[in-house]
């Protein structure tokens, strides 16, 4: 098990004003691991992963992505971000650009690829998420499931080492959840390091290596998947699972 | 230790890279060439005491000019001994408006009613004079008081008319609807000054030969109709933003058109657009000084008069800075007041 | 289907509760028109003023200080109208350009992370927005421009611009064979169309594309220059010269911008720019946080994300209210009457009206003119809104 530690959070604390939203978070993620983070709303799950690509700034503790420590002095935070992909609950596709342009934009402007190569790259990933036939359409013309798959392709086009998912299926109608989860499962099987905030427990059982349960800003329980579901230790975890499953 | 903090803060925020530093230096330069000279001119080197222009010996502002002419700037040529009447009217206005914050919604309607129907009469009686008080014709009204009188008249009368127009525009009756649309778009498409010219010069031609309508009144009515078109659009925005369900609910309770609008629709719609209405009022306050161009002696007119006085030549700057200060303060307070109102109503909703 | 709808409409409107208010409105409206017309006829007769628009052909008998076309007292009132209209359009045109540029810069500055810059621009907006425009115009005219150096001590910038209390002077550009430059511009425009067509085709086929915008700019500059060279277009700069007449100094020749024009232009630009700045700020802020976060998470830095993601979307929100501000600027240009700039209002509704007494006709013409300009700008706005609406299902 000589896997590289790609993410390390130690004693991370964050406050929104007076509100203590992350309390002494310790978390290590190894390459290729799939981690599911679950918990009641307001528990800090989204804030946690947003600290990893520094969309949120932590006040105490260390956040380390591979060799780089994330803090105020970090040079070119953009470089780190281009190695960590993120998929949002609200998709956040750029409405004024076609799907193809949405995907090719960052590779051509941030990685400075030629537009032609960027578009070829985009088409490959769009094919992987199975919407290459929608490439020239605009986000407003696509269904929710299609949009989220496009958003996943967009993040993948930067060829990140780590993918973060912030409740990717929570804003979808039920019949579209499966198509997105299928894409995520494929991605997991291909070896991507993934941290997913989600309530989709069936997906967790199939794909995750570890499951983390958060409540009120702390990591309450953290276990390999099988153990988490069969043998939860903490009372709060048990309560939460009984409400969801 | 505080200075150390300031330095680190400046480093990260103002001088983090060459681009930022250049901007910061430019800003600092702008502040240095404008602020100290202004403070020096307006306060440090300025003359505050005296009675004549010759009392101003320094290079700073000659505020003596403003002091000497103050009453004229504020009240125009209104007889000095009767100025208390103008002050009283404004006091009544301010009290009624302040009162409206401390009373329940139920009573607010009464205050609104008072403001629209009763207050104008009281104000007119006081300012114009009757019941044994000395009569002061409207042509003697002037200064800032005149500006405010016309602005307030404008807002009081443009409001009901604007609401009617907004309702008319949304009416299903075609003639009413198209009439409202044409009326609104007409008054919004022309500059205020053409309205003032029309009121001052053209309108007398449309009245019977031997009748005479007071010029101030004509101008006031012109301003009120002009502003009503803008209020109409603001209110229309509020009417449109109301969920359709409200209309459905009111109608299903058997309310007729007027009851529905008066009790359900308008109260909600108007609350939503209070900032818009406040903005229109502020715009009206800034538009009213235009009456100087049709020969009415409001504050700018008085300043122009004063600075042309042979004993007071060259005082244009002091006069305009004074007027600017007044308008700026009035405008700023009105807009922060409306923001507070907006916050109050939006939290109430929750 | 159409016919029965119309029939229903008629029936509905002839029900008495719907019919009555409409009938009353029409009745009283026409009654009012009739009343006014009757009075007007009587009054005009009494003052010996004829009605009708033929006065437009008669000589005006007054001069104006500033005109884009040749004009003096021997020209007709119709011509005076044109002079006023052109002056209004002139100051509006440049006012809109300056206000937009200033507005965008200030609007973006307000969102800057540099605290000095954002506070300073906030102060600028609060200051110029809350002061009445007429006061600002007076201030520029009676205070700032009055205090410029006297003619003999003029400020001369880069040997090009002369500034003194009588105005700003530019050299007059005198072209010979100017038509060749026009040909060059036309040729450049045609080439640009061809370029767009060709580059679209090329992109479609091979995925490569040409920098169309930069090339277009290049052509627009290059071709007129080439044509100018080939057609021997000549340019002389006639700068204003200082002459002295009985001890009084004056600049003659060149292009003179009178202080009336300048005061109006500066005040209008500054005042309107504050509203545009607020529109720009609101537009950029309206772009949801999620869009900016998506851009950030893809690795875009601030300026790239502004350029590629935020501003294209923000423009859709910024342009409609900004067009409204342009309209306000045109209407506000009528304040020229306060300082004697001969715009449409002061030349026509001011001087011409007092000369002829034909208040009704003149006010009517002036109002119609402004209305037409308003409607025109609104139409353009509607066309623009339809064009840029987000493509959706």
Coordinates of N, CA and C in Angstrom, one line a residue, chain B residues 188, chain C residues 315-327 373-389:
Chain B
X188 N -42.9 60.1 -20.5 CA -41.6 59.7 -20.2 C -40.6 60.0 -21.4
Chain C
X315 N -23.2 41.7 -19.5 CA -23.6 42.6 -20.5 C -25.1 42.6 -20.7
X316 N -25.6 41.3 -20.7 CA -27.1 41.2 -20.9 C -27.9 41.9 -19.9
X317 N -27.3 42.0 -18.7 CA -28.0 42.6 -17.6 C -27.7 44.1 -17.6
X318 N -26.5 44.5 -18.1 CA -26.1 45.9 -18.0 C -26.8 46.7 -19.1
X319 N -26.9 46.2 -20.3 CA -27.3 47.0 -21.4 C -28.7 47.6 -21.4
X320 N -29.7 46.9 -21.0 CA -31.0 47.5 -21.0 C -31.1 48.8 -20.1
X321 N -30.7 48.7 -18.8 CA -30.8 50.0 -18.1 C -29.9 51.0 -18.6
X322 N -28.7 50.6 -19.1 CA -27.8 51.6 -19.6 C -28.4 52.4 -20.8
X323 N -29.1 51.6 -21.7 CA -29.8 52.3 -22.8 C -30.8 53.3 -22.3
X324 N -31.4 53.0 -21.2 CA -32.3 53.9 -20.6 C -31.6 55.2 -20.1
X325 N -30.4 55.0 -19.6 CA -29.6 56.2 -19.2 C -29.2 57.0 -20.4
X326 N -28.9 56.3 -21.6 CA -28.6 57.1 -22.8 C -29.8 58.0 -23.1
X327 N -31.0 57.4 -23.0 CA -32.2 58.2 -23.3 C -32.3 59.4 -22.4
X373 N -37.0 60.5 -30.9 CA -35.7 60.0 -30.5 C -35.8 58.9 -29.4
X374 N -36.7 59.1 -28.4 CA -37.0 58.1 -27.4 C -37.4 56.8 -28.0
X375 N -38.4 56.9 -28.8 CA -39.0 55.7 -29.4 C -37.9 54.9 -30.2
X376 N -37.1 55.7 -30.9 CA -36.1 55.1 -31.8 C -35.1 54.3 -30.9
X377 N -34.7 54.9 -29.8 CA -33.7 54.2 -28.9 C -34.4 53.0 -28.3
X378 N -35.7 53.1 -27.9 CA -36.4 52.0 -27.3 C -36.5 50.8 -28.3
X379 N -36.7 51.2 -29.6 CA -36.9 50.1 -30.6 C -35.5 49.3 -30.7
X380 N -34.4 50.1 -30.7 CA -33.1 49.4 -30.8 C -32.9 48.5 -29.6
X381 N -33.3 49.0 -28.5 CA -33.2 48.2 -27.2 C -34.0 46.9 -27.3
X382 N -35.2 47.0 -27.8 CA -36.0 45.8 -27.9 C -35.4 44.8 -28.9
X383 N -34.9 45.3 -30.0 CA -34.3 44.4 -31.0 C -33.1 43.7 -30.4
X384 N -32.3 44.5 -29.6 CA -31.1 44.0 -29.0 C -31.5 42.9 -28.0
X385 N -32.5 43.2 -27.1 CA -32.9 42.2 -26.1 C -33.3 40.9 -26.8
X386 N -34.1 41.0 -27.9 CA -34.5 39.7 -28.5 C -33.3 38.9 -29.0
X387 N -32.3 39.7 -29.6 CA -31.2 39.0 -30.2 C -30.3 38.3 -29.2
X388 N -30.2 38.9 -28.0 CA -29.2 38.2 -27.1 C -29.8 37.4 -26.0
X389 N -31.1 37.1 -26.1 CA -31.7 36.3 -25.1 C -31.0 34.9 -25.1

